[in-house]
Amino acid sequence: MKNSIGSFSLIKKINTALILNMIRTKGEVSRIELSRETGLTAATVTNITSELIDGGIIEEAAVGNSTGGRKPVILKICSNGLYVASAYISPHGVEVAISDFGAKIIFRDKLEFEKETASPEFCTNYISDKLDEFLLSYGGRIAGVALG
C-alpha cells in the first residue's frame, strides 16, 4: 500500500467541506457538536467556522442551553444573500436553477429549443441573462455555478 501525503490546503478544504455539510444537513449545530461528530479538534472547528462566518456562509443563530459550562453558540447556514446556480444544457433546451445555501430552490427557468437552432453562444447568453435577472430581483451574490 502506497502512502500519500495531503497538503495543508487540501486537508483544510476537506475539513471545511465536512463542517459545512454537517451544518447544512443538521440545520443548526454548535461548535462542540461539530467537533464531537467530525472528530476535528475544537481549535480546528473554531478556525474554520470563523472563516465561514467572515465569508458570510454561516452565521451564529442563537445561544443554546448549557449542560454545565459555557452556553453553546448555535451555527446555521446563511440563507440570505449567498446563492448557488446550476445550468443544464441538453440537445433540447437549457435549464437554470438557483438555490440558497440551505439547498432551497429559489429560481428556476427552462427554455426548450431545437438542437439546430441553439449555438453555444445562445446557451451561454441565456444562462448569463437568467443569472442577471435573478440578481436584479433578489440581490446578493452567486458563490458558484455548476454546469451539466
PDB file of N, CA, C and O in Angstrom, residues 23-94:
ATOM      1  N   ILE A  23     -23.330  21.274   8.982  1.00  0.00           N
ATOM      2  CA  ILE A  23     -24.227  22.374   9.347  1.00  0.00           C
ATOM      3  C   ILE A  23     -25.431  22.385   8.412  1.00  0.00           C
ATOM      4  O   ILE A  23     -26.563  22.559   8.855  1.00  0.00           O
ATOM      5  N   ARG A  24     -25.180  22.163   7.131  1.00  0.00           N
ATOM      6  CA  ARG A  24     -26.279  22.159   6.155  1.00  0.00           C
ATOM      7  C   ARG A  24     -27.283  21.043   6.439  1.00  0.00           C
ATOM      8  O   ARG A  24     -28.483  21.261   6.434  1.00  0.00           O
ATOM      9  N   THR A  25     -26.792  19.847   6.733  1.00  0.00           N
ATOM     10  CA  THR A  25     -27.708  18.725   6.948  1.00  0.00           C
ATOM     11  C   THR A  25     -28.416  18.781   8.294  1.00  0.00           C
ATOM     12  O   THR A  25     -29.573  18.386   8.401  1.00  0.00           O
ATOM     13  N   LYS A  26     -27.744  19.275   9.328  1.00  0.00           N
ATOM     14  CA  LYS A  26     -28.371  19.353  10.647  1.00  0.00           C
ATOM     15  C   LYS A  26     -29.255  20.582  10.809  1.00  0.00           C
ATOM     16  O   LYS A  26     -30.115  20.609  11.673  1.00  0.00           O
ATOM     17  N   GLY A  27     -29.004  21.617  10.030  1.00  0.00           N
ATOM     18  CA  GLY A  27     -29.782  22.839  10.152  1.00  0.00           C
ATOM     19  C   GLY A  27     -29.156  23.807  11.134  1.00  0.00           C
ATOM     20  O   GLY A  27     -28.752  24.888  10.769  1.00  0.00           O
ATOM     21  N   GLU A  28     -29.064  23.414  12.370  1.00  0.00           N
ATOM     22  CA  GLU A  28     -28.429  24.231  13.408  1.00  0.00           C
ATOM     23  C   GLU A  28     -27.607  23.312  14.289  1.00  0.00           C
ATOM     24  O   GLU A  28     -28.065  22.237  14.682  1.00  0.00           O
ATOM     25  N   VAL A  29     -26.393  23.743  14.613  1.00  0.00           N
ATOM     26  CA  VAL A  29     -25.484  22.893  15.379  1.00  0.00           C
ATOM     27  C   VAL A  29     -24.455  23.783  16.086  1.00  0.00           C
ATOM     28  O   VAL A  29     -24.098  24.847  15.590  1.00  0.00           O
ATOM     29  N   SER A  30     -23.980  23.341  17.225  1.00  0.00           N
ATOM     30  CA  SER A  30     -22.954  24.099  17.959  1.00  0.00           C
ATOM     31  C   SER A  30     -21.564  23.643  17.518  1.00  0.00           C
ATOM     32  O   SER A  30     -21.394  22.567  16.937  1.00  0.00           O
ATOM     33  N   ARG A  31     -20.584  24.448  17.843  1.00  0.00           N
ATOM     34  CA  ARG A  31     -19.195  24.101  17.513  1.00  0.00           C
ATOM     35  C   ARG A  31     -18.768  22.813  18.233  1.00  0.00           C
ATOM     36  O   ARG A  31     -18.062  21.990  17.663  1.00  0.00           O
ATOM     37  N   ILE A  32     -19.204  22.648  19.471  1.00  0.00           N
ATOM     38  CA  ILE A  32     -18.819  21.450  20.223  1.00  0.00           C
ATOM     39  C   ILE A  32     -19.419  20.193  19.577  1.00  0.00           C
ATOM     40  O   ILE A  32     -18.767  19.152  19.504  1.00  0.00           O
ATOM     41  N   GLU A  33     -20.650  20.309  19.079  1.00  0.00           N
ATOM     42  CA  GLU A  33     -21.254  19.173  18.363  1.00  0.00           C
ATOM     43  C   GLU A  33     -20.473  18.870  17.089  1.00  0.00           C
ATOM     44  O   GLU A  33     -20.265  17.704  16.750  1.00  0.00           O
ATOM     45  N   LEU A  34     -20.058  19.916  16.387  1.00  0.00           N
ATOM     46  CA  LEU A  34     -19.264  19.718  15.176  1.00  0.00           C
ATOM     47  C   LEU A  34     -17.967  18.993  15.500  1.00  0.00           C
ATOM     48  O   LEU A  34     -17.569  18.073  14.782  1.00  0.00           O
ATOM     49  N   SER A  35     -17.331  19.398  16.579  1.00  0.00           N
ATOM     50  CA  SER A  35     -16.079  18.770  16.982  1.00  0.00           C
ATOM     51  C   SER A  35     -16.293  17.297  17.334  1.00  0.00           C
ATOM     52  O   SER A  35     -15.540  16.431  16.887  1.00  0.00           O
ATOM     53  N   ARG A  36     -17.326  17.024  18.107  1.00  0.00           N
ATOM     54  CA  ARG A  36     -17.615  15.634  18.519  1.00  0.00           C
ATOM     55  C   ARG A  36     -17.936  14.746  17.323  1.00  0.00           C
ATOM     56  O   ARG A  36     -17.454  13.623  17.228  1.00  0.00           O
ATOM     57  N   GLU A  37     -18.780  15.247  16.426  1.00  0.00           N
ATOM     58  CA  GLU A  37     -19.264  14.400  15.335  1.00  0.00           C
ATOM     59  C   GLU A  37     -18.277  14.249  14.179  1.00  0.00           C
ATOM     60  O   GLU A  37     -18.329  13.267  13.450  1.00  0.00           O
ATOM     61  N   THR A  38     -17.389  15.235  14.009  1.00  0.00           N
ATOM     62  CA  THR A  38     -16.419  15.140  12.922  1.00  0.00           C
ATOM     63  C   THR A  38     -15.092  14.550  13.367  1.00  0.00           C
ATOM     64  O   THR A  38     -14.316  14.080  12.546  1.00  0.00           O
ATOM     65  N   GLY A  39     -14.826  14.629  14.688  1.00  0.00           N
ATOM     66  CA  GLY A  39     -13.535  14.181  15.185  1.00  0.00           C
ATOM     67  C   GLY A  39     -12.447  15.236  15.055  1.00  0.00           C
ATOM     68  O   GLY A  39     -11.289  14.989  15.373  1.00  0.00           O
ATOM     69  N   LEU A  40     -12.812  16.421  14.582  1.00  0.00           N
ATOM     70  CA  LEU A  40     -11.852  17.516  14.462  1.00  0.00           C
ATOM     71  C   LEU A  40     -11.658  18.172  15.828  1.00  0.00           C
ATOM     72  O   LEU A  40     -12.564  18.166  16.654  1.00  0.00           O
ATOM     73  N   THR A  41     -10.502  18.761  16.039  1.00  0.00           N
ATOM     74  CA  THR A  41     -10.251  19.438  17.308  1.00  0.00           C
ATOM     75  C   THR A  41     -11.134  20.677  17.417  1.00  0.00           C
ATOM     76  O   THR A  41     -11.566  21.242  16.405  1.00  0.00           O
ATOM     77  N   ALA A  42     -11.364  21.108  18.640  1.00  0.00           N
ATOM     78  CA  ALA A  42     -12.162  22.311  18.870  1.00  0.00           C
ATOM     79  C   ALA A  42     -11.514  23.517  18.199  1.00  0.00           C
ATOM     80  O   ALA A  42     -12.201  24.376  17.636  1.00  0.00           O
ATOM     81  N   ALA A  43     -10.187  23.592  18.229  1.00  0.00           N
ATOM     82  CA  ALA A  43      -9.482  24.715  17.611  1.00  0.00           C
ATOM     83  C   ALA A  43      -9.683  24.726  16.093  1.00  0.00           C
ATOM     84  O   ALA A  43      -9.910  25.782  15.493  1.00  0.00           O
ATOM     85  N   THR A  44      -9.624  23.552  15.475  1.00  0.00           N
ATOM     86  CA  THR A  44      -9.848  23.460  14.024  1.00  0.00           C
ATOM     87  C   THR A  44     -11.261  23.897  13.680  1.00  0.00           C
ATOM     88  O   THR A  44     -11.473  24.668  12.742  1.00  0.00           O
ATOM     89  N   VAL A  45     -12.240  23.417  14.432  1.00  0.00           N
ATOM     90  CA  VAL A  45     -13.636  23.792  14.195  1.00  0.00           C
ATOM     91  C   VAL A  45     -13.812  25.298  14.360  1.00  0.00           C
ATOM     92  O   VAL A  45     -14.455  25.957  13.534  1.00  0.00           O
ATOM     93  N   THR A  46     -13.237  25.861  15.404  1.00  0.00           N
ATOM     94  CA  THR A  46     -13.347  27.307  15.643  1.00  0.00           C
ATOM     95  C   THR A  46     -12.723  28.105  14.507  1.00  0.00           C
ATOM     96  O   THR A  46     -13.311  29.073  14.027  1.00  0.00           O
ATOM     97  N   ASN A  47     -11.539  27.711  14.065  1.00  0.00           N
ATOM     98  CA  ASN A  47     -10.874  28.426  12.969  1.00  0.00           C
ATOM     99  C   ASN A  47     -11.682  28.365  11.675  1.00  0.00           C
ATOM    100  O   ASN A  47     -11.864  29.375  10.995  1.00  0.00           O
ATOM    101  N   ILE A  48     -12.177  27.182  11.336  1.00  0.00           N
ATOM    102  CA  ILE A  48     -12.928  27.020  10.093  1.00  0.00           C
ATOM    103  C   ILE A  48     -14.260  27.757  10.171  1.00  0.00           C
ATOM    104  O   ILE A  48     -14.643  28.458   9.226  1.00  0.00           O
ATOM    105  N   THR A  49     -14.971  27.632  11.294  1.00  0.00           N
ATOM    106  CA  THR A  49     -16.266  28.318  11.397  1.00  0.00           C
ATOM    107  C   THR A  49     -16.085  29.834  11.406  1.00  0.00           C
ATOM    108  O   THR A  49     -16.928  30.555  10.872  1.00  0.00           O
ATOM    109  N   SER A  50     -14.997  30.317  11.963  1.00  0.00           N
ATOM    110  CA  SER A  50     -14.728  31.766  11.936  1.00  0.00           C
ATOM    111  C   SER A  50     -14.558  32.251  10.502  1.00  0.00           C
ATOM    112  O   SER A  50     -15.074  33.306  10.126  1.00  0.00           O
ATOM    113  N   GLU A  51     -13.837  31.487   9.685  1.00  0.00           N
ATOM    114  CA  GLU A  51     -13.659  31.852   8.280  1.00  0.00           C
ATOM    115  C   GLU A  51     -14.987  31.805   7.524  1.00  0.00           C
ATOM    116  O   GLU A  51     -15.258  32.664   6.679  1.00  0.00           O
ATOM    117  N   LEU A  52     -15.813  30.806   7.826  1.00  0.00           N
ATOM    118  CA  LEU A  52     -17.121  30.696   7.164  1.00  0.00           C
ATOM    119  C   LEU A  52     -18.050  31.840   7.581  1.00  0.00           C
ATOM    120  O   LEU A  52     -18.826  32.337   6.768  1.00  0.00           O
ATOM    121  N   ILE A  53     -17.959  32.271   8.826  1.00  0.00           N
ATOM    122  CA  ILE A  53     -18.742  33.418   9.294  1.00  0.00           C
ATOM    123  C   ILE A  53     -18.261  34.686   8.601  1.00  0.00           C
ATOM    124  O   ILE A  53     -19.069  35.470   8.090  1.00  0.00           O
ATOM    125  N   ASP A  54     -16.941  34.883   8.553  1.00  0.00           N
ATOM    126  CA  ASP A  54     -16.382  36.069   7.893  1.00  0.00           C
ATOM    127  C   ASP A  54     -16.752  36.116   6.408  1.00  0.00           C
ATOM    128  O   ASP A  54     -16.927  37.195   5.845  1.00  0.00           O
ATOM    129  N   GLY A  55     -16.879  34.944   5.788  1.00  0.00           N
ATOM    130  CA  GLY A  55     -17.242  34.867   4.371  1.00  0.00           C
ATOM    131  C   GLY A  55     -18.733  34.976   4.110  1.00  0.00           C
ATOM    132  O   GLY A  55     -19.170  34.947   2.960  1.00  0.00           O
ATOM    133  N   GLY A  56     -19.524  35.082   5.173  1.00  0.00           N
ATOM    134  CA  GLY A  56     -20.963  35.212   5.017  1.00  0.00           C
ATOM    135  C   GLY A  56     -21.669  33.920   4.643  1.00  0.00           C
ATOM    136  O   GLY A  56     -22.794  33.938   4.156  1.00  0.00           O
ATOM    137  N   ILE A  57     -21.025  32.789   4.885  1.00  0.00           N
ATOM    138  CA  ILE A  57     -21.611  31.500   4.518  1.00  0.00           C
ATOM    139  C   ILE A  57     -22.428  30.910   5.662  1.00  0.00           C
ATOM    140  O   ILE A  57     -23.480  30.324   5.438  1.00  0.00           O
ATOM    141  N   ILE A  58     -21.937  31.062   6.897  1.00  0.00           N
ATOM    142  CA  ILE A  58     -22.701  30.637   8.068  1.00  0.00           C
ATOM    143  C   ILE A  58     -22.828  31.819   9.017  1.00  0.00           C
ATOM    144  O   ILE A  58     -22.131  32.824   8.861  1.00  0.00           O
ATOM    145  N   GLU A  59     -23.722  31.666   9.997  1.00  0.00           N
ATOM    146  CA  GLU A  59     -23.902  32.721  10.988  1.00  0.00           C
ATOM    147  C   GLU A  59     -24.208  32.114  12.343  1.00  0.00           C
ATOM    148  O   GLU A  59     -24.638  30.967  12.439  1.00  0.00           O
ATOM    149  N   GLU A  60     -23.958  32.898  13.374  1.00  0.00           N
ATOM    150  CA  GLU A  60     -24.329  32.485  14.720  1.00  0.00           C
ATOM    151  C   GLU A  60     -25.807  32.805  14.882  1.00  0.00           C
ATOM    152  O   GLU A  60     -26.211  33.958  14.778  1.00  0.00           O
ATOM    153  N   ALA A  61     -26.614  31.766  15.122  1.00  0.00           N
ATOM    154  CA  ALA A  61     -28.067  31.917  15.116  1.00  0.00           C
ATOM    155  C   ALA A  61     -28.656  32.166  16.491  1.00  0.00           C
ATOM    156  O   ALA A  61     -29.616  32.911  16.626  1.00  0.00           O
ATOM    157  N   ALA A  62     -28.101  31.529  17.505  1.00  0.00           N
ATOM    158  CA  ALA A  62     -28.692  31.611  18.848  1.00  0.00           C
ATOM    159  C   ALA A  62     -27.687  31.100  19.859  1.00  0.00           C
ATOM    160  O   ALA A  62     -26.623  30.603  19.512  1.00  0.00           O
ATOM    161  N   VAL A  63     -28.069  31.219  21.119  1.00  0.00           N
ATOM    162  CA  VAL A  63     -27.282  30.639  22.207  1.00  0.00           C
ATOM    163  C   VAL A  63     -28.085  29.478  22.763  1.00  0.00           C
ATOM    164  O   VAL A  63     -29.264  29.618  23.083  1.00  0.00           O
ATOM    165  N   GLY A  64     -27.451  28.311  22.831  1.00  0.00           N
ATOM    166  CA  GLY A  64     -28.133  27.116  23.311  1.00  0.00           C
ATOM    167  C   GLY A  64     -28.142  27.025  24.827  1.00  0.00           C
ATOM    168  O   GLY A  64     -27.647  27.911  25.527  1.00  0.00           O
ATOM    169  N   ASN A  65     -28.683  25.934  25.316  1.00  0.00           N
ATOM    170  CA  ASN A  65     -28.734  25.681  26.758  1.00  0.00           C
ATOM    171  C   ASN A  65     -27.439  25.052  27.230  1.00  0.00           C
ATOM    172  O   ASN A  65     -26.879  24.188  26.571  1.00  0.00           O
ATOM    173  N   SER A  66     -26.989  25.471  28.390  1.00  0.00           N
ATOM    174  CA  SER A  66     -25.761  24.947  28.970  1.00  0.00           C
ATOM    175  C   SER A  66     -26.032  23.598  29.622  1.00  0.00           C
ATOM    176  O   SER A  66     -27.073  23.364  30.216  1.00  0.00           O
ATOM    177  N   THR A  67     -25.044  22.706  29.500  1.00  0.00           N
ATOM    178  CA  THR A  67     -25.120  21.420  30.193  1.00  0.00           C
ATOM    179  C   THR A  67     -24.040  21.355  31.275  1.00  0.00           C
ATOM    180  O   THR A  67     -23.569  20.286  31.615  1.00  0.00           O
ATOM    181  N   GLY A  68     -23.657  22.527  31.760  1.00  0.00           N
ATOM    182  CA  GLY A  68     -22.676  22.570  32.826  1.00  0.00           C
ATOM    183  C   GLY A  68     -21.427  23.352  32.472  1.00  0.00           C
ATOM    184  O   GLY A  68     -20.364  23.087  32.989  1.00  0.00           O
ATOM    185  N   GLY A  69     -21.531  24.267  31.612  1.00  0.00           N
ATOM    186  CA  GLY A  69     -20.385  25.091  31.236  1.00  0.00           C
ATOM    187  C   GLY A  69     -20.893  26.300  30.477  1.00  0.00           C
ATOM    188  O   GLY A  69     -22.026  26.731  30.652  1.00  0.00           O
ATOM    189  N   ARG A  70     -20.039  26.808  29.624  1.00  0.00           N
ATOM    190  CA  ARG A  70     -20.421  27.936  28.800  1.00  0.00           C
ATOM    191  C   ARG A  70     -21.567  27.531  27.870  1.00  0.00           C
ATOM    192  O   ARG A  70     -21.598  26.409  27.355  1.00  0.00           O
ATOM    193  N   LYS A  71     -22.508  28.437  27.655  1.00  0.00           N
ATOM    194  CA  LYS A  71     -23.624  28.144  26.754  1.00  0.00           C
ATOM    195  C   LYS A  71     -23.109  28.053  25.320  1.00  0.00           C
ATOM    196  O   LYS A  71     -22.336  28.905  24.873  1.00  0.00           O
ATOM    197  N   PRO A  72     -23.517  27.010  24.590  1.00  0.00           N
ATOM    198  CA  PRO A  72     -23.029  26.856  23.220  1.00  0.00           C
ATOM    199  C   PRO A  72     -23.689  27.856  22.268  1.00  0.00           C
ATOM    200  O   PRO A  72     -24.853  28.198  22.415  1.00  0.00           O
ATOM    201  N   VAL A  73     -22.905  28.320  21.316  1.00  0.00           N
ATOM    202  CA  VAL A  73     -23.430  29.194  20.267  1.00  0.00           C
ATOM    203  C   VAL A  73     -23.839  28.302  19.105  1.00  0.00           C
ATOM    204  O   VAL A  73     -23.061  27.472  18.635  1.00  0.00           O
ATOM    205  N   ILE A  74     -25.072  28.469  18.667  1.00  0.00           N
ATOM    206  CA  ILE A  74     -25.620  27.648  17.592  1.00  0.00           C
ATOM    207  C   ILE A  74     -25.311  28.299  16.248  1.00  0.00           C
ATOM    208  O   ILE A  74     -25.527  29.494  16.055  1.00  0.00           O
ATOM    209  N   LEU A  75     -24.821  27.490  15.313  1.00  0.00           N
ATOM    210  CA  LEU A  75     -24.472  27.953  13.971  1.00  0.00           C
ATOM    211  C   LEU A  75     -25.481  27.440  12.958  1.00  0.00           C
ATOM    212  O   LEU A  75     -26.043  26.353  13.127  1.00  0.00           O
ATOM    213  N   LYS A  76     -25.701  28.230  11.911  1.00  0.00           N
ATOM    214  CA  LYS A  76     -26.560  27.787  10.814  1.00  0.00           C
ATOM    215  C   LYS A  76     -26.079  28.410   9.516  1.00  0.00           C
ATOM    216  O   LYS A  76     -25.314  29.376   9.520  1.00  0.00           O
ATOM    217  N   ILE A  77     -26.544  27.867   8.418  1.00  0.00           N
ATOM    218  CA  ILE A  77     -26.214  28.393   7.092  1.00  0.00           C
ATOM    219  C   ILE A  77     -26.898  29.742   6.916  1.00  0.00           C
ATOM    220  O   ILE A  77     -28.066  29.898   7.265  1.00  0.00           O
ATOM    221  N   CYS A  78     -26.176  30.704   6.368  1.00  0.00           N
ATOM    222  CA  CYS A  78     -26.800  31.989   5.998  1.00  0.00           C
ATOM    223  C   CYS A  78     -27.630  31.726   4.746  1.00  0.00           C
ATOM    224  O   CYS A  78     -27.097  31.314   3.729  1.00  0.00           O
ATOM    225  N   SER A  79     -28.907  31.944   4.847  1.00  0.00           N
ATOM    226  CA  SER A  79     -29.744  31.674   3.676  1.00  0.00           C
ATOM    227  C   SER A  79     -30.017  32.932   2.874  1.00  0.00           C
ATOM    228  O   SER A  79     -30.585  32.863   1.796  1.00  0.00           O
ATOM    229  N   ASN A  80     -29.609  34.069   3.374  1.00  0.00           N
ATOM    230  CA  ASN A  80     -29.858  35.317   2.657  1.00  0.00           C
ATOM    231  C   ASN A  80     -28.593  35.840   1.995  1.00  0.00           C
ATOM    232  O   ASN A  80     -27.571  35.969   2.637  1.00  0.00           O
ATOM    233  N   GLY A  81     -28.706  36.128   0.718  1.00  0.00           N
ATOM    234  CA  GLY A  81     -27.650  36.847   0.043  1.00  0.00           C
ATOM    235  C   GLY A  81     -26.561  36.033  -0.615  1.00  0.00           C
ATOM    236  O   GLY A  81     -25.756  36.576  -1.352  1.00  0.00           O
ATOM    237  N   LEU A  82     -26.509  34.733  -0.383  1.00  0.00           N
ATOM    238  CA  LEU A  82     -25.478  33.909  -0.989  1.00  0.00           C
ATOM    239  C   LEU A  82     -26.150  32.711  -1.655  1.00  0.00           C
ATOM    240  O   LEU A  82     -26.885  31.970  -1.004  1.00  0.00           O
ATOM    241  N   TYR A  83     -25.890  32.538  -2.943  1.00  0.00           N
ATOM    242  CA  TYR A  83     -26.627  31.547  -3.725  1.00  0.00           C
ATOM    243  C   TYR A  83     -25.688  30.665  -4.541  1.00  0.00           C
ATOM    244  O   TYR A  83     -24.540  31.014  -4.780  1.00  0.00           O
ATOM    245  N   VAL A  84     -26.237  29.536  -4.975  1.00  0.00           N
ATOM    246  CA  VAL A  84     -25.540  28.613  -5.864  1.00  0.00           C
ATOM    247  C   VAL A  84     -26.414  28.438  -7.093  1.00  0.00           C
ATOM    248  O   VAL A  84     -27.625  28.229  -6.977  1.00  0.00           O
ATOM    249  N   ALA A  85     -25.798  28.537  -8.259  1.00  0.00           N
ATOM    250  CA  ALA A  85     -26.545  28.407  -9.514  1.00  0.00           C
ATOM    251  C   ALA A  85     -26.142  27.126 -10.227  1.00  0.00           C
ATOM    252  O   ALA A  85     -25.016  26.651 -10.095  1.00  0.00           O
ATOM    253  N   SER A  86     -27.083  26.594 -10.979  1.00  0.00           N
ATOM    254  CA  SER A  86     -26.773  25.448 -11.828  1.00  0.00           C
ATOM    255  C   SER A  86     -27.435  25.661 -13.177  1.00  0.00           C
ATOM    256  O   SER A  86     -28.487  26.284 -13.280  1.00  0.00           O
ATOM    257  N   ALA A  87     -26.783  25.157 -14.197  1.00  0.00           N
ATOM    258  CA  ALA A  87     -27.338  25.233 -15.545  1.00  0.00           C
ATOM    259  C   ALA A  87     -27.135  23.881 -16.207  1.00  0.00           C
ATOM    260  O   ALA A  87     -26.063  23.283 -16.115  1.00  0.00           O
ATOM    261  N   TYR A  88     -28.187  23.407 -16.842  1.00  0.00           N
ATOM    262  CA  TYR A  88     -28.133  22.129 -17.536  1.00  0.00           C
ATOM    263  C   TYR A  88     -28.453  22.382 -18.997  1.00  0.00           C
ATOM    264  O   TYR A  88     -29.520  22.920 -19.330  1.00  0.00           O
ATOM    265  N   ILE A  89     -27.528  22.005 -19.862  1.00  0.00           N
ATOM    266  CA  ILE A  89     -27.702  22.190 -21.303  1.00  0.00           C
ATOM    267  C   ILE A  89     -27.874  20.811 -21.918  1.00  0.00           C
ATOM    268  O   ILE A  89     -27.040  19.929 -21.744  1.00  0.00           O
ATOM    269  N   SER A  90     -28.977  20.641 -22.645  1.00  0.00           N
ATOM    270  CA  SER A  90     -29.243  19.379 -23.320  1.00  0.00           C
ATOM    271  C   SER A  90     -29.494  19.669 -24.805  1.00  0.00           C
ATOM    272  O   SER A  90     -29.596  20.835 -25.193  1.00  0.00           O
ATOM    273  N   PRO A  91     -29.630  18.649 -25.612  1.00  0.00           N
ATOM    274  CA  PRO A  91     -29.932  18.896 -27.031  1.00  0.00           C
ATOM    275  C   PRO A  91     -31.300  19.547 -27.241  1.00  0.00           C
ATOM    276  O   PRO A  91     -31.579  20.084 -28.313  1.00  0.00           O
ATOM    277  N   HIS A  92     -32.131  19.554 -26.180  1.00  0.00           N
ATOM    278  CA  HIS A  92     -33.493  20.065 -26.325  1.00  0.00           C
ATOM    279  C   HIS A  92     -33.769  21.336 -25.548  1.00  0.00           C
ATOM    280  O   HIS A  92     -34.877  21.863 -25.610  1.00  0.00           O
ATOM    281  N   GLY A  93     -32.802  21.810 -24.774  1.00  0.00           N
ATOM    282  CA  GLY A  93     -33.069  23.022 -24.022  1.00  0.00           C
ATOM    283  C   GLY A  93     -31.993  23.365 -23.015  1.00  0.00           C
ATOM    284  O   GLY A  93     -30.984  22.672 -22.891  1.00  0.00           O
ATOM    285  N   VAL A  94     -32.245  24.459 -22.307  1.00  0.00           N
ATOM    286  CA  VAL A  94     -31.356  24.928 -21.246  1.00  0.00           C
ATOM    287  C   VAL A  94     -32.215  25.165 -20.020  1.00  0.00           C
ATOM    288  O   VAL A  94     -33.285  25.772 -20.112  1.00  0.00           O
TER     289      VAL A  94
END
